[in-house]
Every structure is written in structure tokens, then in C-alpha cells.
Amino acid sequence: MLASLIGAYLTVALRTTRWTLLGQDHLAPHAAGAPAVLAFWHEFLPLLPGFALIARTLPGYRATPMHTLVSQHRDGRFIGSIVRRFGIDPILGSSSRGGAAGLRNLLTVLKRSEIIGITPDGPRGPRRQAAAGVAQLAALAGVPVLPCAAATRWRIQLDTWDRMPIPLPFGRGVLVCGPAIVIPRDGWKAAMPAITEALNQAAERAAAWLA
């Protein structure tokens, strides 16, 4: 019941937000069907459906399934129940539990030219420090990492480890997509600093736009 209530609230908040997309050229190929790993810091998780909403307005949009990795623990299943309301399919798995099965499922959907949304610093941090999984996944699948961020002007700031903001309805919001990062199959370790830097730049750009 709580997941349904939160999902209903986010539906109202996100659909009544006036979104601006920065980096349309970077998002457009993937809205048209090119597979990618859409990466964003864990704090932006409540805003993830905003990308699904705005992608549908882009020229050449093709309805492509989107998935996100969530923990097999109770909090992950709770998040999965919420994102389903926005047409985002949760895949269960984490570095500590169900990781191998989760990775296989992620690779399977990427081979079907679908989209993965992943939080490199989730589910428990440290904040804005990317773990290796996102680079390894992109390298194995042969798809790029698309660094993203989001922010809304009206929000409630939670006192959590990731400082997660909860959007309020009828405000302004910004979605940021940076240039795609191509990762060689044997070069995922070298790509990790670039992924972290790109995610931080996207987050800073989103914050600056609302300042």
C-alpha cells in the first residue's frame, strides 16, 4: 500500500513538473532505440521516470523497454514496486546478493537493444563514488554509458546518506544527459574515473541550471 501511495504521489509530482532537457542530442539516439546503460547517482532515483516521460516527446522516439537494477533486499523490492508504475521493469540483484544472476539478466536485455538505468553508488554508497559494476556491464555488453542527472526547483531534501531530494508538484525541473562514454571490453578499469567525472559534471550542470 505504501509503495502504491508513493508511486501515485511521484506520478503527480513528475507529470506536473515543467521539464527542460539539456543534452537532447545525447539522449535522442537511445530514445530512438539504441541500447545504453543510463547511469545516474543514487540520489536521483526518484527522478528517473522523468527520463522515460521526456524521451517519449523526442523526434524518432521508439517505445523501448527500460529496466533498472534494484537490490533483492526489502528496500530494493519496494523501489521496484514504485518504478513499475512508470513502465520501468526492475531487475533484482546487487553486489552483495544475487549479483551474478542480476548481471546475466542485464546483459540479456541489453542484447535485445533495450535500456538499463543503474546507480553506480547504490544502494548504500559511498555517495557519488562509482563502483565497478557500471563499467564492467557496459564493456561486456558493448554499449555506451550515458551519464545523467536531474533536479527540481521545488523539493524536500531527505536526511539520508545520498541526500535524496523528493520532488514537489507543479515546479520546474531539469534533466541532463552528457556525451555517451564508450568503454572497450578490456578497458573498464581505466574508464571508471571518466564515468565518475561525467556523472559529477551532469549533477553540477543540473544544480547550476536551477540556481
PDB file of N, CA, C and O in Angstrom, residues 22-23 26-27 145-149 176-181 198 202 205:
ATOM      1  N   LEU A  22      18.550  19.061 -21.067  1.00  0.00           N
ATOM      2  CA  LEU A  22      19.854  19.516 -21.527  1.00  0.00           C
ATOM      3  C   LEU A  22      20.628  18.298 -22.029  1.00  0.00           C
ATOM      4  O   LEU A  22      20.814  17.330 -21.297  1.00  0.00           O
ATOM      5  N   GLY A  23      21.050  18.355 -23.277  1.00  0.00           N
ATOM      6  CA  GLY A  23      21.740  17.212 -23.869  1.00  0.00           C
ATOM      7  C   GLY A  23      20.819  16.336 -24.691  1.00  0.00           C
ATOM      8  O   GLY A  23      20.976  15.114 -24.716  1.00  0.00           O
ATOM      9  N   HIS A  26      22.343  13.876 -27.019  1.00  0.00           N
ATOM     10  CA  HIS A  26      22.936  12.678 -26.421  1.00  0.00           C
ATOM     11  C   HIS A  26      21.876  11.627 -26.100  1.00  0.00           C
ATOM     12  O   HIS A  26      22.143  10.422 -26.202  1.00  0.00           O
ATOM     13  N   LEU A  27      20.684  12.075 -25.723  1.00  0.00           N
ATOM     14  CA  LEU A  27      19.621  11.141 -25.357  1.00  0.00           C
ATOM     15  C   LEU A  27      18.871  10.613 -26.571  1.00  0.00           C
ATOM     16  O   LEU A  27      18.429   9.459 -26.568  1.00  0.00           O
ATOM     17  N   VAL A 145      27.966   4.082 -21.896  1.00  0.00           N
ATOM     18  CA  VAL A 145      27.384   4.610 -20.659  1.00  0.00           C
ATOM     19  C   VAL A 145      26.930   6.035 -20.927  1.00  0.00           C
ATOM     20  O   VAL A 145      27.699   6.853 -21.436  1.00  0.00           O
ATOM     21  N   LEU A 146      25.672   6.330 -20.603  1.00  0.00           N
ATOM     22  CA  LEU A 146      25.128   7.667 -20.782  1.00  0.00           C
ATOM     23  C   LEU A 146      25.008   8.326 -19.411  1.00  0.00           C
ATOM     24  O   LEU A 146      24.133   7.971 -18.620  1.00  0.00           O
ATOM     25  N   PRO A 147      25.897   9.287 -19.078  1.00  0.00           N
ATOM     26  CA  PRO A 147      25.852   9.919 -17.753  1.00  0.00           C
ATOM     27  C   PRO A 147      24.701  10.912 -17.647  1.00  0.00           C
ATOM     28  O   PRO A 147      24.555  11.795 -18.498  1.00  0.00           O
ATOM     29  N   CYS A 148      23.898  10.781 -16.613  1.00  0.00           N
ATOM     30  CA  CYS A 148      22.686  11.597 -16.480  1.00  0.00           C
ATOM     31  C   CYS A 148      22.548  12.154 -15.062  1.00  0.00           C
ATOM     32  O   CYS A 148      23.151  11.661 -14.112  1.00  0.00           O
ATOM     33  N   ALA A 149      21.737  13.174 -14.954  1.00  0.00           N
ATOM     34  CA  ALA A 149      21.398  13.758 -13.662  1.00  0.00           C
ATOM     35  C   ALA A 149      20.073  14.482 -13.803  1.00  0.00           C
ATOM     36  O   ALA A 149      19.594  14.731 -14.922  1.00  0.00           O
ATOM     37  N   VAL A 176      19.514  16.177 -17.371  1.00  0.00           N
ATOM     38  CA  VAL A 176      20.800  16.400 -18.031  1.00  0.00           C
ATOM     39  C   VAL A 176      21.333  15.070 -18.549  1.00  0.00           C
ATOM     40  O   VAL A 176      21.374  14.075 -17.806  1.00  0.00           O
ATOM     41  N   CYS A 177      21.732  15.043 -19.812  1.00  0.00           N
ATOM     42  CA  CYS A 177      22.392  13.881 -20.403  1.00  0.00           C
ATOM     43  C   CYS A 177      23.722  14.334 -20.992  1.00  0.00           C
ATOM     44  O   CYS A 177      23.753  15.213 -21.857  1.00  0.00           O
ATOM     45  N   GLY A 178      24.815  13.761 -20.519  1.00  0.00           N
ATOM     46  CA  GLY A 178      26.123  14.075 -21.051  1.00  0.00           C
ATOM     47  C   GLY A 178      26.458  13.202 -22.241  1.00  0.00           C
ATOM     48  O   GLY A 178      25.703  12.292 -22.605  1.00  0.00           O
ATOM     49  N   PRO A 179      27.594  13.454 -22.873  1.00  0.00           N
ATOM     50  CA  PRO A 179      28.018  12.621 -24.005  1.00  0.00           C
ATOM     51  C   PRO A 179      28.212  11.171 -23.582  1.00  0.00           C
ATOM     52  O   PRO A 179      28.697  10.889 -22.482  1.00  0.00           O
ATOM     53  N   ALA A 180      27.840  10.263 -24.460  1.00  0.00           N
ATOM     54  CA  ALA A 180      27.991   8.840 -24.175  1.00  0.00           C
ATOM     55  C   ALA A 180      29.473   8.479 -24.042  1.00  0.00           C
ATOM     56  O   ALA A 180      30.330   9.018 -24.748  1.00  0.00           O
ATOM     57  N   ILE A 181      29.755   7.574 -23.123  1.00  0.00           N
ATOM     58  CA  ILE A 181      31.118   7.104 -22.884  1.00  0.00           C
ATOM     59  C   ILE A 181      31.231   5.680 -23.415  1.00  0.00           C
ATOM     60  O   ILE A 181      30.542   4.768 -22.944  1.00  0.00           O
ATOM     61  N   ALA A 198      32.101  12.339 -15.317  1.00  0.00           N
ATOM     62  CA  ALA A 198      30.958  12.698 -16.161  1.00  0.00           C
ATOM     63  C   ALA A 198      29.672  12.779 -15.348  1.00  0.00           C
ATOM     64  O   ALA A 198      28.834  13.672 -15.569  1.00  0.00           O
ATOM     65  N   ALA A 202      27.419  16.176 -14.805  1.00  0.00           N
ATOM     66  CA  ALA A 202      25.981  16.223 -15.086  1.00  0.00           C
ATOM     67  C   ALA A 202      25.218  16.738 -13.868  1.00  0.00           C
ATOM     68  O   ALA A 202      24.305  17.570 -13.990  1.00  0.00           O
ATOM     69  N   ARG A 205      25.831  20.447 -13.475  1.00  0.00           N
ATOM     70  CA  ARG A 205      25.119  21.212 -14.501  1.00  0.00           C
ATOM     71  C   ARG A 205      23.635  21.341 -14.155  1.00  0.00           C
ATOM     72  O   ARG A 205      23.034  22.402 -14.338  1.00  0.00           O
TER      73      ARG A 205
END
